Amino acid sequence: MTEKHAAWIDITATDATVSRAFYAELFGWRLQLVEALDYALVEPEPGTLPGGIGSADGTRPAGITTYFSVPDVEAALARAAELGAKVASAPWTVPGLGTMAVVLDPDGNRIGLWAD
């Protein structure tokens, strides 16, 4: 991504094709399928939150995770733990996007951390 975003929404679904059609119709999203990843990117438009829709699997449960931009994923993970969060996914790097990780907040909600 060339444009800086404050957040990214990631939707994982048990049937990604059905989910993509649902969100495209509901919100008028234009989606660009990345076949090699079975992931569709929401084509950014003014006033929309960027994101994508992919398939749930053994490592990615179905649900919606919002990734929030942070300056440093490791530092944000440490701070989240101090505040009562649990690490759900250790940091990983996505070429061209940056480093990401997922924590569970004190209520168990999935929150993504993202540094580009």
Backbone as JSON, one array per atom type, in Angstrom:
{
  "sequence": "MTEKHAAWIDITATDATVSRAFYAELFGWRLQLVEALDYALVEPEPGTLPGGIGSADGTRPAGITTYFSVPDVEAALARAAELGAKVASAPWTVPGLGTMAVVLDPDGNRIGLWAD",
  "N": [[0.84, -1.18, 0.0], [0.54, 2.17, -0.82], [-0.54, 4.42, 0.29], [-0.94, 5.89, 3.49], [-2.7, 4.46, 6.16], [-4.89, 4.57, 8.99], [-6.15, 2.38, 9.97], [-7.13, -1.04, 9.25], [-9.43, -3.29, 8.0], [-10.1, -6.68, 8.46], [-11.71, -9.4, 7.23], [-12.59, -12.65, 7.89], [-13.95, -15.61, 6.64], [-16.12, -18.5, 6.71], [-17.13, -19.25, 4.28], [-15.77, -17.67, 1.93], [-16.45, -16.68, -0.61], [-19.24, -16.28, -0.55], [-19.31, -14.43, 1.56], [-17.85, -12.3, 0.44], [-19.57, -11.51, -1.64], [-21.79, -10.72, -0.11], [-20.79, -8.47, 1.44], [-19.94, -6.81, -0.63], [-22.35, -6.22, -1.93], [-23.85, -5.13, 0.22], [-22.36, -2.85, 1.1], [-21.51, -1.71, -1.25], [-18.93, -2.21, -2.02], [-16.04, -2.44, -4.05], [-14.21, -5.18, -5.03], [-11.01, -6.68, -5.26], [-9.73, -9.6, -6.28], [-7.14, -11.58, -5.01], [-5.97, -14.22, -6.18], [-3.97, -16.17, -5.54], [-3.78, -15.98, -2.82], [-6.31, -16.4, -1.97], [-7.82, -14.16, -1.21], [-9.58, -11.16, -1.07], [-9.15, -7.84, -1.84], [-10.43, -4.8, -0.59], [-11.17, -2.28, -2.72], [-9.82, 0.82, -2.29], [-11.71, 3.73, -1.64], [-12.6, 7.19, -1.42], [-13.34, 7.98, 1.93], [-13.74, 5.37, 2.76], [-12.94, 2.45, 4.69], [-9.97, 0.73, 4.35], [-9.37, -2.72, 3.49], [-9.86, -6.31, 3.57], [-11.14, -9.53, 2.45], [-11.0, -12.83, 3.37], [-10.48, -16.42, 3.53], [-11.44, -18.37, 6.34], [-9.46, -20.5, 8.38], [-7.53, -23.14, 9.92], [-5.72, -21.55, 11.34], [-6.7, -19.02, 11.2], [-9.48, -17.86, 12.51], [-13.02, -17.56, 11.74], [-14.36, -14.31, 11.5], [-14.17, -10.79, 12.33], [-11.48, -8.62, 12.27], [-10.04, -5.66, 13.28], [-7.26, -3.92, 12.27], [-5.06, -1.79, 13.81], [-3.04, 1.0, 13.23], [0.21, 1.24, 14.47], [3.27, 2.6, 15.84], [5.26, 0.73, 16.45], [5.17, -2.64, 16.48], [6.07, -4.63, 18.32], [6.47, -3.11, 20.68], [3.86, -2.22, 21.07], [2.59, -4.68, 21.5], [3.77, -5.42, 23.95], [2.8, -3.38, 25.6], [0.05, -3.81, 25.39], [-0.14, -6.3, 26.65], [0.57, -5.55, 29.26], [-1.72, -4.18, 29.85], [-3.59, -6.14, 30.08], [-4.16, -7.73, 27.85], [-4.02, -10.66, 25.72], [-1.71, -12.42, 23.67], [-2.72, -13.37, 20.5], [-1.83, -13.93, 17.95], [1.46, -14.1, 17.09], [3.89, -11.61, 16.01], [4.12, -11.12, 12.47], [5.42, -10.69, 9.16], [4.2, -8.99, 6.34], [4.94, -8.76, 3.09], [5.32, -5.63, 1.59], [3.28, -4.53, 3.09], [3.87, -4.49, 5.85], [4.47, -5.14, 9.36], [2.53, -7.28, 11.39], [0.34, -8.21, 14.1], [-1.8, -9.97, 16.41], [-3.92, -9.4, 19.16], [-5.85, -10.41, 22.02], [-8.23, -8.55, 23.57], [-9.1, -7.54, 26.99], [-11.76, -8.48, 27.07], [-11.75, -10.48, 25.24], [-11.94, -9.77, 22.58], [-10.71, -9.65, 19.22], [-7.95, -7.78, 18.27], [-6.06, -6.16, 15.93], [-2.65, -5.3, 15.39], [-0.57, -3.11, 13.62], [2.23, -2.17, 11.83], [3.65, -0.22, 9.39]],
  "CA": [[0.0, 0.0, 0.0], [1.32, 3.39, -0.87], [-1.2, 5.42, 1.11], [-0.94, 5.58, 4.92], [-4.03, 4.3, 6.74], [-4.88, 4.41, 10.44], [-6.73, 1.09, 10.32], [-7.39, -2.0, 8.17], [-10.4, -4.27, 8.47], [-9.86, -8.0, 7.89], [-12.86, -10.27, 7.44], [-12.36, -14.04, 7.52], [-15.26, -16.25, 6.56], [-16.13, -19.93, 6.4], [-17.33, -19.28, 2.82], [-15.32, -16.33, 1.53], [-17.18, -16.23, -1.81], [-20.54, -15.76, -0.07], [-19.04, -13.24, 2.35], [-17.47, -11.21, -0.48], [-20.79, -11.04, -2.31], [-22.6, -10.03, 0.89], [-20.24, -7.15, 1.75], [-19.94, -5.99, -1.85], [-23.72, -5.74, -2.13], [-24.29, -4.32, 1.35], [-21.66, -1.57, 1.18], [-21.09, -1.24, -2.56], [-17.48, -2.35, -2.13], [-15.41, -3.09, -5.2], [-13.21, -6.1, -4.51], [-9.99, -7.17, -6.19], [-9.33, -10.91, -5.79], [-5.76, -12.04, -5.13], [-6.27, -15.66, -6.21], [-2.94, -16.96, -4.88], [-4.0, -15.9, -1.37], [-7.75, -16.53, -1.71], [-8.09, -12.96, -0.43], [-10.04, -10.06, -1.91], [-8.88, -6.52, -1.28], [-11.42, -3.75, -0.8], [-10.53, -1.2, -3.45], [-10.07, 2.03, -1.5], [-12.42, 4.88, -2.17], [-12.66, 8.21, -0.38], [-14.25, 7.74, 3.03], [-13.9, 3.96, 3.1], [-11.88, 1.8, 5.45], [-9.38, -0.31, 3.52], [-9.36, -4.03, 4.11], [-9.98, -7.44, 2.68], [-11.96, -10.66, 2.88], [-10.34, -14.09, 3.06], [-11.06, -17.65, 4.08], [-11.05, -18.84, 7.67], [-8.82, -21.82, 8.36], [-7.09, -23.56, 11.25], [-4.96, -20.5, 12.03], [-7.47, -17.78, 11.12], [-10.89, -18.16, 12.73], [-13.98, -16.66, 11.13], [-14.64, -13.12, 12.29], [-13.69, -9.5, 11.84], [-10.41, -8.04, 13.06], [-9.57, -4.36, 12.83], [-5.85, -3.69, 12.54], [-4.8, -0.39, 14.07], [-1.67, 1.4, 12.96], [1.05, 1.57, 15.63], [4.64, 2.85, 15.38], [6.13, -0.42, 16.7], [4.3, -3.76, 16.88], [6.59, -5.26, 19.54], [6.18, -2.22, 21.81], [2.41, -2.24, 21.28], [2.28, -5.97, 22.12], [4.17, -5.36, 25.36], [1.86, -2.48, 26.3], [-1.24, -4.5, 25.44], [-0.03, -7.33, 27.7], [0.51, -4.83, 30.54], [-3.1, -3.74, 30.04], [-4.45, -7.3, 30.24], [-4.42, -8.46, 26.61], [-3.28, -11.89, 25.46], [-1.28, -12.52, 22.28], [-3.43, -14.39, 19.73], [-0.93, -14.24, 16.84], [2.75, -13.41, 17.2], [4.15, -10.77, 14.85], [4.54, -11.66, 11.18], [5.63, -9.64, 8.17], [3.52, -9.12, 5.05], [5.69, -7.93, 2.15], [4.61, -4.49, 1.05], [2.32, -3.97, 4.05], [4.51, -4.26, 7.13], [4.42, -6.16, 10.4], [1.21, -7.37, 12.03], [0.15, -9.15, 15.21], [-3.17, -9.91, 16.92], [-4.09, -9.63, 20.58], [-7.21, -10.48, 22.53], [-8.38, -7.56, 24.63], [-9.59, -8.19, 28.22], [-13.05, -9.14, 26.83], [-11.57, -11.52, 24.24], [-12.07, -9.26, 21.22], [-9.49, -9.66, 18.42], [-7.48, -6.46, 17.86], [-4.82, -6.27, 15.17], [-1.64, -4.25, 15.48], [0.03, -3.06, 12.29], [3.23, -1.13, 11.6], [4.16, -0.32, 8.02]],
  "C": [[0.88, 1.23, 0.0], [0.74, 4.48, 0.01], [-1.22, 4.97, 2.56], [-2.37, 5.53, 5.44], [-3.89, 4.11, 8.24], [-5.4, 3.05, 10.86], [-6.97, 0.27, 9.06], [-8.37, -3.01, 8.72], [-10.19, -5.58, 7.71], [-11.03, -8.9, 8.25], [-12.46, -11.67, 7.0], [-13.69, -14.77, 7.63], [-15.14, -17.73, 6.24], [-16.4, -20.15, 4.92], [-17.03, -17.88, 2.31], [-16.07, -15.81, 0.3], [-18.52, -15.62, -1.42], [-20.32, -14.47, 0.7], [-18.67, -12.05, 1.46], [-18.7, -10.64, -1.18], [-21.66, -10.24, -1.34], [-22.09, -8.61, 1.13], [-20.2, -6.24, 0.53], [-21.32, -5.4, -2.1], [-24.16, -4.79, -1.03], [-23.67, -2.91, 1.33], [-21.24, -1.0, -0.17], [-19.58, -1.32, -2.77], [-17.11, -2.97, -3.46], [-14.28, -3.93, -4.63], [-12.27, -6.55, -5.61], [-9.45, -8.48, -5.61], [-7.85, -11.16, -6.06], [-5.86, -13.56, -5.03], [-5.26, -16.5, -5.45], [-3.13, -17.0, -3.36], [-5.44, -16.2, -0.98], [-8.21, -15.38, -0.82], [-8.52, -11.86, -1.39], [-9.82, -8.75, -1.18], [-10.05, -5.59, -1.58], [-10.68, -2.63, -1.53], [-10.86, 0.11, -2.75], [-10.77, 3.12, -2.31], [-12.46, 5.92, -1.07], [-13.72, 7.89, 0.67], [-14.46, 6.28, 3.39], [-12.71, 3.46, 3.89], [-11.28, 0.72, 4.57], [-9.4, -1.65, 4.25], [-9.46, -5.13, 3.08], [-10.8, -8.55, 3.3], [-11.28, -11.94, 2.41], [-11.04, -15.26, 3.74], [-10.54, -17.93, 5.49], [-10.41, -20.21, 7.5], [-8.37, -22.15, 9.78], [-6.33, -22.5, 12.02], [-5.7, -19.17, 12.05], [-8.95, -18.11, 11.31], [-11.79, -17.16, 12.0], [-14.23, -15.49, 12.07], [-14.08, -11.88, 11.63], [-12.64, -8.98, 12.8], [-10.07, -6.69, 12.46], [-8.12, -4.21, 13.25], [-5.64, -2.2, 12.68], [-3.32, -0.11, 13.86], [-0.97, 1.8, 14.25], [2.47, 1.81, 15.12], [5.53, 1.62, 15.46], [5.27, -1.56, 17.24], [4.77, -4.4, 18.18], [6.27, -4.42, 20.78], [4.68, -2.22, 22.12], [1.96, -3.57, 21.9], [2.6, -5.96, 23.61], [3.19, -4.51, 26.16], [0.49, -3.15, 26.43], [-1.24, -5.57, 26.54], [-0.1, -6.7, 29.09], [-0.92, -4.43, 30.89], [-4.09, -4.9, 30.11], [-4.78, -8.08, 28.98], [-3.58, -9.74, 26.56], [-2.9, -11.94, 23.98], [-2.04, -13.67, 21.61], [-2.58, -14.85, 18.54], [0.33, -13.41, 17.0], [3.0, -12.58, 15.94], [4.59, -11.56, 13.61], [4.65, -10.49, 10.21], [4.9, -9.98, 6.88], [4.26, -8.2, 4.08], [4.82, -6.83, 1.54], [3.62, -3.85, 1.99], [2.94, -3.67, 5.4], [4.39, -5.44, 8.07], [3.08, -6.1, 11.1], [1.26, -8.36, 13.17], [-1.3, -8.99, 15.66], [-3.17, -10.21, 18.4], [-5.58, -9.8, 20.88], [-7.32, -9.49, 23.68], [-8.95, -8.25, 25.87], [-10.96, -8.88, 28.07], [-12.95, -10.24, 25.78], [-11.76, -11.07, 22.8], [-10.72, -9.26, 20.51], [-9.17, -8.25, 17.95], [-6.15, -6.66, 17.14], [-3.94, -5.06, 15.39], [-0.85, -4.29, 14.18], [1.0, -1.88, 12.21], [3.76, -1.29, 10.19], [5.5, 0.33, 7.87]]
}
